[in-house]
CSV table of C-alpha atoms in Angstrom, one decimal:
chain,number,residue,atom,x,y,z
R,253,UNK,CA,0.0,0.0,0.0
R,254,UNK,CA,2.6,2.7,0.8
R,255,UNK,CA,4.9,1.3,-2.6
R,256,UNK,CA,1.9,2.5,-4.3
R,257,UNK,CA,2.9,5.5,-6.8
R,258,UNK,CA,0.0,7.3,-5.9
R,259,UNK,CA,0.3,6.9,-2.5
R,260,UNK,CA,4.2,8.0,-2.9
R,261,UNK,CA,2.8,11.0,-4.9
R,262,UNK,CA,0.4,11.9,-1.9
R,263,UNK,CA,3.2,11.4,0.6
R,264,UNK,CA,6.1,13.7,-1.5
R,265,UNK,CA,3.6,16.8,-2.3
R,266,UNK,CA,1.1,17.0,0.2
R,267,UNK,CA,4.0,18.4,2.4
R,268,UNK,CA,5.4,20.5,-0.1
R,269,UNK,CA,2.2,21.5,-0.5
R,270,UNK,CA,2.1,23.7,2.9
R,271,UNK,CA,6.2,24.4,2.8
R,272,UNK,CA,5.8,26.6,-0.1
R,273,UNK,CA,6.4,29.5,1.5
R,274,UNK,CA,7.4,32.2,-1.1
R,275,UNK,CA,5.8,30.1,-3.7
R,276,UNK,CA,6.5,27.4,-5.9
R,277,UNK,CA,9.6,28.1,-6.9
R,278,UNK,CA,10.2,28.0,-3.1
R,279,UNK,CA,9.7,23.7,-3.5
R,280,UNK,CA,11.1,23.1,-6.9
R,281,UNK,CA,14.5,22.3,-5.8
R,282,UNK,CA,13.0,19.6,-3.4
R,283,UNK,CA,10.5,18.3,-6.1
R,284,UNK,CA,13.4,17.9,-8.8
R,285,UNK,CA,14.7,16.2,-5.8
R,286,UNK,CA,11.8,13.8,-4.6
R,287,UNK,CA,11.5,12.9,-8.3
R,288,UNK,CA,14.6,12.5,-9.7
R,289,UNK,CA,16.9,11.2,-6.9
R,290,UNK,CA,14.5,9.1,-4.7
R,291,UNK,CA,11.8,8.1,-6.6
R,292,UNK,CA,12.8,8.0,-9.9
R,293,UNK,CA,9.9,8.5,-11.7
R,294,UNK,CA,11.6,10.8,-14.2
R,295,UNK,CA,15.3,11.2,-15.7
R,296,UNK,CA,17.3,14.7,-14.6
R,297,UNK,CA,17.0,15.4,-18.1
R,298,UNK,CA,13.3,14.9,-18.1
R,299,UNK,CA,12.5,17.0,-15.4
R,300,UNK,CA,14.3,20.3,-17.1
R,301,UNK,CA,12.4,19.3,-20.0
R,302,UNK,CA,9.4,19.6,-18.9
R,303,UNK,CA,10.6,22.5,-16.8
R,304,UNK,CA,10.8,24.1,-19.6
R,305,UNK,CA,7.4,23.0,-20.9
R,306,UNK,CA,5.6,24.2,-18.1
R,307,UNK,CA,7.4,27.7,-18.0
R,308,UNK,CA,5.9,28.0,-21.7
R,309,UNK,CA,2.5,26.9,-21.0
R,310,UNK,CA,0.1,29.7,-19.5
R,311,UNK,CA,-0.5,29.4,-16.2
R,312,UNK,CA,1.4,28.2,-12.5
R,313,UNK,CA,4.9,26.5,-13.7
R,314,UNK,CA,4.2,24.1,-10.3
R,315,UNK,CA,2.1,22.3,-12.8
R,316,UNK,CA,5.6,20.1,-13.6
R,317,UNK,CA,4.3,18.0,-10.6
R,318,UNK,CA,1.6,16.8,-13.2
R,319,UNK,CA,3.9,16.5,-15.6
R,320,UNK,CA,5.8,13.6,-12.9
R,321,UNK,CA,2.9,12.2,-12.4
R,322,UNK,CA,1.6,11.6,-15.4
R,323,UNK,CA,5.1,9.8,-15.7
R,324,UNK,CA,4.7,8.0,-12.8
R,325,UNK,CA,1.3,6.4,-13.1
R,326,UNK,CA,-0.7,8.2,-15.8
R,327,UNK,CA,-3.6,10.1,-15.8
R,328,UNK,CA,-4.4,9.5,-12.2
R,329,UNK,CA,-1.2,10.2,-11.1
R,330,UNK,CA,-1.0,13.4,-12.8
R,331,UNK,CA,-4.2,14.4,-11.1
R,332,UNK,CA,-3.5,13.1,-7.8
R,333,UNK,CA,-0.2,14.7,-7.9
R,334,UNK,CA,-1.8,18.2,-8.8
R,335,UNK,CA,-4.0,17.8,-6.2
R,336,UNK,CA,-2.1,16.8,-3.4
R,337,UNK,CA,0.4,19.7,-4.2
R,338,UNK,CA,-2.5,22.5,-4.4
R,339,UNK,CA,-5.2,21.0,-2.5
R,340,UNK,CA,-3.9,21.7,1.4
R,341,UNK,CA,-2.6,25.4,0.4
R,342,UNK,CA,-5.5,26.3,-1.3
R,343,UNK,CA,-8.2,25.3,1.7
R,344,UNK,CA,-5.5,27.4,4.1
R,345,UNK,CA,-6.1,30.5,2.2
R,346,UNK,CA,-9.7,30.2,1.6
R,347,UNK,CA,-9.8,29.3,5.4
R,348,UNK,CA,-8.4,32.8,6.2
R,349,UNK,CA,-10.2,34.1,3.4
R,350,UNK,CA,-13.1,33.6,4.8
R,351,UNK,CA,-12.3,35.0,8.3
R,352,UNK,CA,-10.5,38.0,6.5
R,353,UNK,CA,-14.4,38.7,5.0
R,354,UNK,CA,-16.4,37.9,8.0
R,355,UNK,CA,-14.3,40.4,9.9
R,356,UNK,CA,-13.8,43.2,7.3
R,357,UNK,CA,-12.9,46.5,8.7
R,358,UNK,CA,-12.4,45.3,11.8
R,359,UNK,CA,-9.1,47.8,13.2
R,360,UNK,CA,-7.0,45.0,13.6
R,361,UNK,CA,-7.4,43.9,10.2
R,362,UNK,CA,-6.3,47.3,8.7
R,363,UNK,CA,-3.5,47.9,10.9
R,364,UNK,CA,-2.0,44.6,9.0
R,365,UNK,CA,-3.2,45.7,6.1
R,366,UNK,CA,-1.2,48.5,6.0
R,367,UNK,CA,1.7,47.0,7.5
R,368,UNK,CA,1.7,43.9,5.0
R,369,UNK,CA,1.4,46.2,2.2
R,370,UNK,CA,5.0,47.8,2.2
R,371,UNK,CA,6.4,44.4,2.5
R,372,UNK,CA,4.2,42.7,-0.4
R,373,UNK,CA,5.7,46.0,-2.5
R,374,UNK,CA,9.3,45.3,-2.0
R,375,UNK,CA,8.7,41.7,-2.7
R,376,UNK,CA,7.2,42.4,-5.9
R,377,UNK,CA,9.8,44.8,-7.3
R,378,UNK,CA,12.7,42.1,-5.5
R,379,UNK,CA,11.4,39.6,-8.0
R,380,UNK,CA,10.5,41.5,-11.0
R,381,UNK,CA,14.5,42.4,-9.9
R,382,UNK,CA,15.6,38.9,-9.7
R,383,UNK,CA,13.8,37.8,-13.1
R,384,UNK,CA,15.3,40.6,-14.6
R,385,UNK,CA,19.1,39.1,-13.7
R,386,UNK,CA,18.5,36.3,-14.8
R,387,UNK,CA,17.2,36.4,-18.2
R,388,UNK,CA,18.7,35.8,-21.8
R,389,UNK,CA,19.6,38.3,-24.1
R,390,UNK,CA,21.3,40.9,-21.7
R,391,UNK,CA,20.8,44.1,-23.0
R,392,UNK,CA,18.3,43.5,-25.4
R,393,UNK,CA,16.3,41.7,-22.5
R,394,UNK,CA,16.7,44.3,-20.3
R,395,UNK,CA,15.2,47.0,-23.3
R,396,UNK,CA,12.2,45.2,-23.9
R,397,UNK,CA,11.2,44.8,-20.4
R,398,UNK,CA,11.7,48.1,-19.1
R,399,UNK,CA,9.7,48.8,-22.7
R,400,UNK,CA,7.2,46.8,-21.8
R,401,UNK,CA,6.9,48.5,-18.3
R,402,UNK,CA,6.7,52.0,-19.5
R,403,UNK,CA,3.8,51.3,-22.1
R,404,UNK,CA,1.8,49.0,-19.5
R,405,UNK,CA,1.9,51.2,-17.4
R,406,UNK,CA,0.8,54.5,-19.3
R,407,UNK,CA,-1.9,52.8,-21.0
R,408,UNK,CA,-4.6,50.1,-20.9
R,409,UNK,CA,-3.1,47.8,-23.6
R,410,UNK,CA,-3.9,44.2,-23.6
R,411,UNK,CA,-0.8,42.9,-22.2
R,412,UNK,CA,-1.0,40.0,-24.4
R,413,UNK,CA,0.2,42.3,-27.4
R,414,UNK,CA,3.2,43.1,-25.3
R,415,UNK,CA,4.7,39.8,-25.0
R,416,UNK,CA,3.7,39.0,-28.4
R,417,UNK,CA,6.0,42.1,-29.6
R,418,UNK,CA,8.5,40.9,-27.1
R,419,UNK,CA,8.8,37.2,-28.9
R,420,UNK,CA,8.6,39.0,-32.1
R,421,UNK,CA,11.4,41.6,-31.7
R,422,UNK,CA,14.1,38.6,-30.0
R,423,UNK,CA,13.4,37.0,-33.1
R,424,UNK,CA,14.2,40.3,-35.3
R,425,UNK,CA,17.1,41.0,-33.2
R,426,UNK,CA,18.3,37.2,-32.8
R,427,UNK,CA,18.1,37.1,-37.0
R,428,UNK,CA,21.5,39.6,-36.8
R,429,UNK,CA,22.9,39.1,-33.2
R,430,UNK,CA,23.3,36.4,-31.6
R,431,UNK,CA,20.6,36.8,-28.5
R,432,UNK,CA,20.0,33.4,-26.5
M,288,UNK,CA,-0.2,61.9,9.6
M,289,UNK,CA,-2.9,62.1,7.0
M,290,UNK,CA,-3.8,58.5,8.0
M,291,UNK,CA,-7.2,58.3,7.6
M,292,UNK,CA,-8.9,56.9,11.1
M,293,UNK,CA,-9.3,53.5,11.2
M,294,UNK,CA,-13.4,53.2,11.6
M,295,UNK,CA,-14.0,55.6,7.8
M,296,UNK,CA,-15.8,53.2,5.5
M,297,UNK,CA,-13.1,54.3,2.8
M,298,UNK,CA,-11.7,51.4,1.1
M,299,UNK,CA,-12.6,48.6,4.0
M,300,UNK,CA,-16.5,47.8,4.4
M,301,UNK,CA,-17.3,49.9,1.4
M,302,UNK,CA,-20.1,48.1,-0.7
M,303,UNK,CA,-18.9,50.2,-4.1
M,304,UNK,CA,-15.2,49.2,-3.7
M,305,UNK,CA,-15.8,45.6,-4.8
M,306,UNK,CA,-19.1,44.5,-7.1
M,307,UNK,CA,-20.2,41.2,-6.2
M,308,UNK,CA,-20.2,39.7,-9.8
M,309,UNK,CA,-21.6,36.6,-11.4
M,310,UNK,CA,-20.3,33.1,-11.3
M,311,UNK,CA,-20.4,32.8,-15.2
M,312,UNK,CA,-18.6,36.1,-15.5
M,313,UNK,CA,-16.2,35.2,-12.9
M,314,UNK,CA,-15.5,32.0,-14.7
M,315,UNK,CA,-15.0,33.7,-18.0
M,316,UNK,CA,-12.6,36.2,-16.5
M,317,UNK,CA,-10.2,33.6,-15.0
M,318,UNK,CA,-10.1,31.4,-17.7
M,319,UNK,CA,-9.1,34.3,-20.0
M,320,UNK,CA,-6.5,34.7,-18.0
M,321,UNK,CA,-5.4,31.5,-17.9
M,322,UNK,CA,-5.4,30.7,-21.1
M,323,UNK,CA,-3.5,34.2,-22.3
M,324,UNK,CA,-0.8,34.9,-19.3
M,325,UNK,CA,2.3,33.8,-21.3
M,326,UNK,CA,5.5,34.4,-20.3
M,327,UNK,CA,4.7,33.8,-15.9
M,328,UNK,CA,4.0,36.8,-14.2
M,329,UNK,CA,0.5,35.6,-14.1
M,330,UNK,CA,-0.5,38.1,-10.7
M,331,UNK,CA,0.2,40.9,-13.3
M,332,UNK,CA,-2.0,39.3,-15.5
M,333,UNK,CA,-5.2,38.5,-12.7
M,334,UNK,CA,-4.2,42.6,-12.1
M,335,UNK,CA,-4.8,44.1,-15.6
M,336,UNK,CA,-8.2,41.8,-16.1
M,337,UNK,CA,-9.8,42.3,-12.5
M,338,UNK,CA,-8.8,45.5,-11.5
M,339,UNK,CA,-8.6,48.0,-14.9
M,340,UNK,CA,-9.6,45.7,-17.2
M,341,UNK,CA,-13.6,44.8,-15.3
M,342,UNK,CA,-13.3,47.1,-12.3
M,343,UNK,CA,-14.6,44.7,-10.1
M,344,UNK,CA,-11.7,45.9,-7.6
M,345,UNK,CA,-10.0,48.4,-6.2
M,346,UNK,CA,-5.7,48.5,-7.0
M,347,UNK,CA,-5.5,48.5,-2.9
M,348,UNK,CA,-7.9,45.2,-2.4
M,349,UNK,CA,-5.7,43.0,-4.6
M,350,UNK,CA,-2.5,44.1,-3.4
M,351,UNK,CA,-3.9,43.1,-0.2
M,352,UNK,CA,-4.8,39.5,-1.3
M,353,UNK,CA,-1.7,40.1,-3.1
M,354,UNK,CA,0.4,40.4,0.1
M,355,UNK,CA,-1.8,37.8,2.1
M,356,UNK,CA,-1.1,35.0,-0.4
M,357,UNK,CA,2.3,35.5,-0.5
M,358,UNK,CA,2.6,35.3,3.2
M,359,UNK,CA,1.0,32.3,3.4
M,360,UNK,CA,2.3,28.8,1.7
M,361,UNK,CA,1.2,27.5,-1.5
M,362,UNK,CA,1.3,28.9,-5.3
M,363,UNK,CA,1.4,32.4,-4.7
M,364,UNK,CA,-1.4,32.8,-8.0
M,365,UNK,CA,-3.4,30.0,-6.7
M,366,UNK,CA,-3.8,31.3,-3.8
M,367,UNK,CA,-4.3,35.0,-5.6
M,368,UNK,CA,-6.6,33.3,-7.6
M,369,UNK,CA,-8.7,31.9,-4.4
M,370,UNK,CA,-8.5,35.1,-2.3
M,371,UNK,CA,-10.1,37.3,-5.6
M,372,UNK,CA,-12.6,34.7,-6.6
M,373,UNK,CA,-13.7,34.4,-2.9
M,374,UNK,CA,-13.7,37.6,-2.5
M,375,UNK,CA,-15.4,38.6,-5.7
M,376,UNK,CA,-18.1,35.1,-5.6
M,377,UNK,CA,-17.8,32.9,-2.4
M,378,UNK,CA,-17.1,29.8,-1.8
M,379,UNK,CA,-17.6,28.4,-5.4
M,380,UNK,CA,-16.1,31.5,-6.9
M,381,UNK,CA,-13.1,31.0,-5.0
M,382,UNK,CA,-13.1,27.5,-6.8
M,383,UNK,CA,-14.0,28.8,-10.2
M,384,UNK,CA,-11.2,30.9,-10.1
M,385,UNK,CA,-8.7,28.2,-9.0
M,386,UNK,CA,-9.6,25.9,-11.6
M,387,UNK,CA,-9.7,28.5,-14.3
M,388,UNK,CA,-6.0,29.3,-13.5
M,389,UNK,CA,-5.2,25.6,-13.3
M,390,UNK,CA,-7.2,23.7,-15.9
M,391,UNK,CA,-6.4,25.5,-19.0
M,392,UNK,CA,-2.6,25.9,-18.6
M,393,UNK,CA,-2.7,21.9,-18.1
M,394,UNK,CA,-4.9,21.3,-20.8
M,395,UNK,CA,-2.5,23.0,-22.9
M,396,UNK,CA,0.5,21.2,-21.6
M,397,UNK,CA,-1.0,18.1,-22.1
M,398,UNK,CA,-1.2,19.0,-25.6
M,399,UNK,CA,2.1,20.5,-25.8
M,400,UNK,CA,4.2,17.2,-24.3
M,401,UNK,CA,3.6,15.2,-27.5
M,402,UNK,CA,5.3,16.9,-29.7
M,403,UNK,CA,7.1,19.0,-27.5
M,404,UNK,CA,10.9,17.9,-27.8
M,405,UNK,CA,10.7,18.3,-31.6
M,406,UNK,CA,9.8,22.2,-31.1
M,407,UNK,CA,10.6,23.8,-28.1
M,408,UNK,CA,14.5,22.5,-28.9
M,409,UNK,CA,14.8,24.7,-32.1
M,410,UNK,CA,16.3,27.6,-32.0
M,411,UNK,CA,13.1,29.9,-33.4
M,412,UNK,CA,11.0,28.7,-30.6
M,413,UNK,CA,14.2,29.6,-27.6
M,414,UNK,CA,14.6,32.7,-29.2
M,415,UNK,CA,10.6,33.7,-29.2
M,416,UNK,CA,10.2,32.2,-25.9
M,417,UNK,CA,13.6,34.7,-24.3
M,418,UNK,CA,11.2,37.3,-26.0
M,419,UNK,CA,7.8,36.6,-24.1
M,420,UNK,CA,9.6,35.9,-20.8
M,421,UNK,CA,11.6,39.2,-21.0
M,422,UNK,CA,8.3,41.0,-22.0
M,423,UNK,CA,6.5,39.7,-19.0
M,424,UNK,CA,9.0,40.6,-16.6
M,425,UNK,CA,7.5,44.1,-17.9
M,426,UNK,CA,4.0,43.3,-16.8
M,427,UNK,CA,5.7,42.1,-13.2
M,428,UNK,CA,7.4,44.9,-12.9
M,429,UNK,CA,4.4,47.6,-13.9
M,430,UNK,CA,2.9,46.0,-11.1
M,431,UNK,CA,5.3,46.0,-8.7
M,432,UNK,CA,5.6,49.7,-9.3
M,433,UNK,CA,1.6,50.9,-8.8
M,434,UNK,CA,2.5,48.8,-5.8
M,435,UNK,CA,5.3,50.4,-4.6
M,436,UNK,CA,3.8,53.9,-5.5
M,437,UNK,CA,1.3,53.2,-2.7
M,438,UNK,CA,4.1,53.1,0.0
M,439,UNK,CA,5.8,55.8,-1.5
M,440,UNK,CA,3.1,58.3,0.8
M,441,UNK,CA,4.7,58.1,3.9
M,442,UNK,CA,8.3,57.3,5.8
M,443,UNK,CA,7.5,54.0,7.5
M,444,UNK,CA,6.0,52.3,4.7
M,445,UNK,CA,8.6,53.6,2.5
M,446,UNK,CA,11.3,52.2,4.9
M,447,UNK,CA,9.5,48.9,5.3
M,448,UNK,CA,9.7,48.4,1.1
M,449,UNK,CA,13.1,49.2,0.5
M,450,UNK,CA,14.1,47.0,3.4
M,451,UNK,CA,12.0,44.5,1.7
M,452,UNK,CA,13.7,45.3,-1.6
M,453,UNK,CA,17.1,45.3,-0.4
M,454,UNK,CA,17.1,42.2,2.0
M,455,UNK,CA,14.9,39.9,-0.9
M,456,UNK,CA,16.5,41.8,-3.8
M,457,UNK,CA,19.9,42.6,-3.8
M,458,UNK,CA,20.8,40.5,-0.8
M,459,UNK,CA,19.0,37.7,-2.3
M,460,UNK,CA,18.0,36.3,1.8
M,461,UNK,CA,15.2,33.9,1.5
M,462,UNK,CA,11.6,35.6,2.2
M,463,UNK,CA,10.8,33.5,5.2
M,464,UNK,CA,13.3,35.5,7.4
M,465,UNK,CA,12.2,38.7,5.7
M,466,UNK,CA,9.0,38.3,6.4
M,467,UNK,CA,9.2,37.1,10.1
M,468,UNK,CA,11.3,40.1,11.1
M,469,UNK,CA,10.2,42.7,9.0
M,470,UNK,CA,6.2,41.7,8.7
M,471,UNK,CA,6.0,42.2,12.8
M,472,UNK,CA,8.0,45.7,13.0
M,473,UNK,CA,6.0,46.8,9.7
M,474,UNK,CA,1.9,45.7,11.4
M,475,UNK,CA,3.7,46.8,15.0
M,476,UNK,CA,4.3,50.4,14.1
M,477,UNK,CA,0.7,50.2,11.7
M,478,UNK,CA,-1.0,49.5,15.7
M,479,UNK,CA,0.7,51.2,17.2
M,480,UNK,CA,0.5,54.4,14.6
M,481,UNK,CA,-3.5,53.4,15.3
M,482,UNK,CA,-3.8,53.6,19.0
M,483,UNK,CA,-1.2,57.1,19.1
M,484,UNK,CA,-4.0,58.5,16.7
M,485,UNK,CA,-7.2,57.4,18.1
């Protein structure tokens, strides 16, 4: 019964699930981990592969737990493994959700409002920051995002467009530089 | 301090701030966004649709769920996505919104694994992808500054956010510690700035 792979998945990222403090790029390194090293149920190679799968896809890149899954047992382990990796966060934050709406208003709850605010600022511009290190295409990178900044925020343009014209220009660029 | 006091019905129990809307709108809106938010950065994404896009809340109500579900663990948009559809629809809003974020990006990655060695290896497909990620770092960003303008009113606030910046930023120190020191000093001074004023 505990050899079971679904039961294995349940086991690795129902933890995982509540540890992800700071996101899920907070448990990735201990997912490649699980995975890879002790459970084998994908290849080192693999899992960057569908890293990089997931990262292209719209949507939460912790979706590569699926991806596992899927590897692991199929279907139901691509389910079970997506839900035992969101399941447990998300009923936390609709638990405190909900007392956050019965007790709107209430001082206590805009005294850490405003004091949680600050805090959620810096985060944001740390890791719009810490994206911006780390991409491909240095300079050019750097252009187009701080392009991309300026006209999202001075208009009302569906950002969609934007990273369309972002693809598009590498792709001008990469024809006579060499870019990524 | 121009703080207003803490009993005004300005942006807290105000009905106007935040339209209760309906479950099939609600759907519609989260599973536009995610099917469209390319490139990560989806929180900017959930941003531009909910807030300027529909109106259905204020800039200061999301950055608020935006700030709780990054304190707590769990997919930072997943947990966005709860905390707006909850807020926005109830219980099965809150779940709406979850799956909207979820279901379609998986959808499309179950497409995309089939043939997904042959394409995203070639060179074209790096290239366009370098593209999209840099331009979203734009949306992020955009964010993070209506954000930070916010703080930007008074000294504390202002303090608490470049702390933030610097310690999680520059310093690169891992936002658990960040948060557990600065996150008490920060809604400390907020309480006690409260009770000095009342």
């Amino acid at each position: 019964m505990r050899n079971h792979p679904l039961v294995q998945l349940m086991l690795v990222f129902t933890p995982l699930s509540l540890l992800a403090f700071g996101g899920g790029q907070a448990v990735l390194t201990d997912v490649r981990h699980q995975s890879v090293d002790v459970h084998h149920w994908v290849s080192n190679s693999e899992f960057l592969s569908d890293y990089v799968l997931t990262r292209m896809a719209p949507g939460p890149t912790t979706l590569i737990v699926s991806l596992v899954g899927w590897k692991a047992y199929g279907w139901l382990g691509a389910v079970t493994a997506a839900v035992a990796i969101f399941l447990p966060s998300s009923l936390l934050v609709y638990g405190v959700a909900h007392i956050w709406e019965r007790q709107r208003g209430a001082p206590w709850q805009v005294h850490v409002e405003r004091g949680l605010a600050p805090i959620a600022a810096g985060m944001l511009l740390a890791s719009s920051y810490n994206l911006m290190r780390a991409l491909e295409g240095g300079w050019v990178a750097w252009a187009v995002a701080l392009a991309v900044t300026g006209v999202l925020v001075f208009s009302k343009i569906n950002p969609l467009l934007m990273i369309l014209a972002g693809a598009l220009s590498f792709l001008a660029i990469g024809h006579f530089w060499r870019l990524a | 301090m121009s703080s207003p006091p803490v009993s005004s019905p300005t942006a807290q129990a105000d009905p106007e701030s935040t339209a209760k809307v309906g479950l099939v709108q609600l759907f519609a809106a989260f599973t536009r966004i995610g099917t469209t938010a390319f490139g990560g950065g989806i929180a900017g994404w959930m941003m531009r649709e909910i807030v300027d896009r529909r109106g259905w809340m204020t800039a200061d109500d999301f950055l608020t769920g935006m700030a709780m579900s990054q304190a707590l663990p769990g997919v930072n948009v997943v947990n966005l996505a709860i905390w707006v559809g909850y807020r926005l629809g109830g219980s099965l809003g809150a779940l709406i919104a979850a799956l909207g974020i979820i279901l379609p990006a998986a959808a499309m990655i179950a497409c995309l694994a089939g043939f997904f060695n042959s394409f995203a290896h070639g060179h074209l497909a790096h290239l366009g992808f370098a593209g999209a990620a840099a331009a979203a770092i734009g949306l992020s960003l955009s964010m993070a500054l209506r954000a930070g303008r916010r703080s930007l009113r008074k000294l504390a606030p202002c303090l608490v956010m470049a702390a933030t910046f610097v310690t999680a930023g520059l310093l690169r120190v891992s936002i658990i510690p960040v948060v557990l020191v600065l996150g008490p000093i920060s809604v400390g001074y907020q309480f006690w700035q409260g009770r000095r004023d009342a």
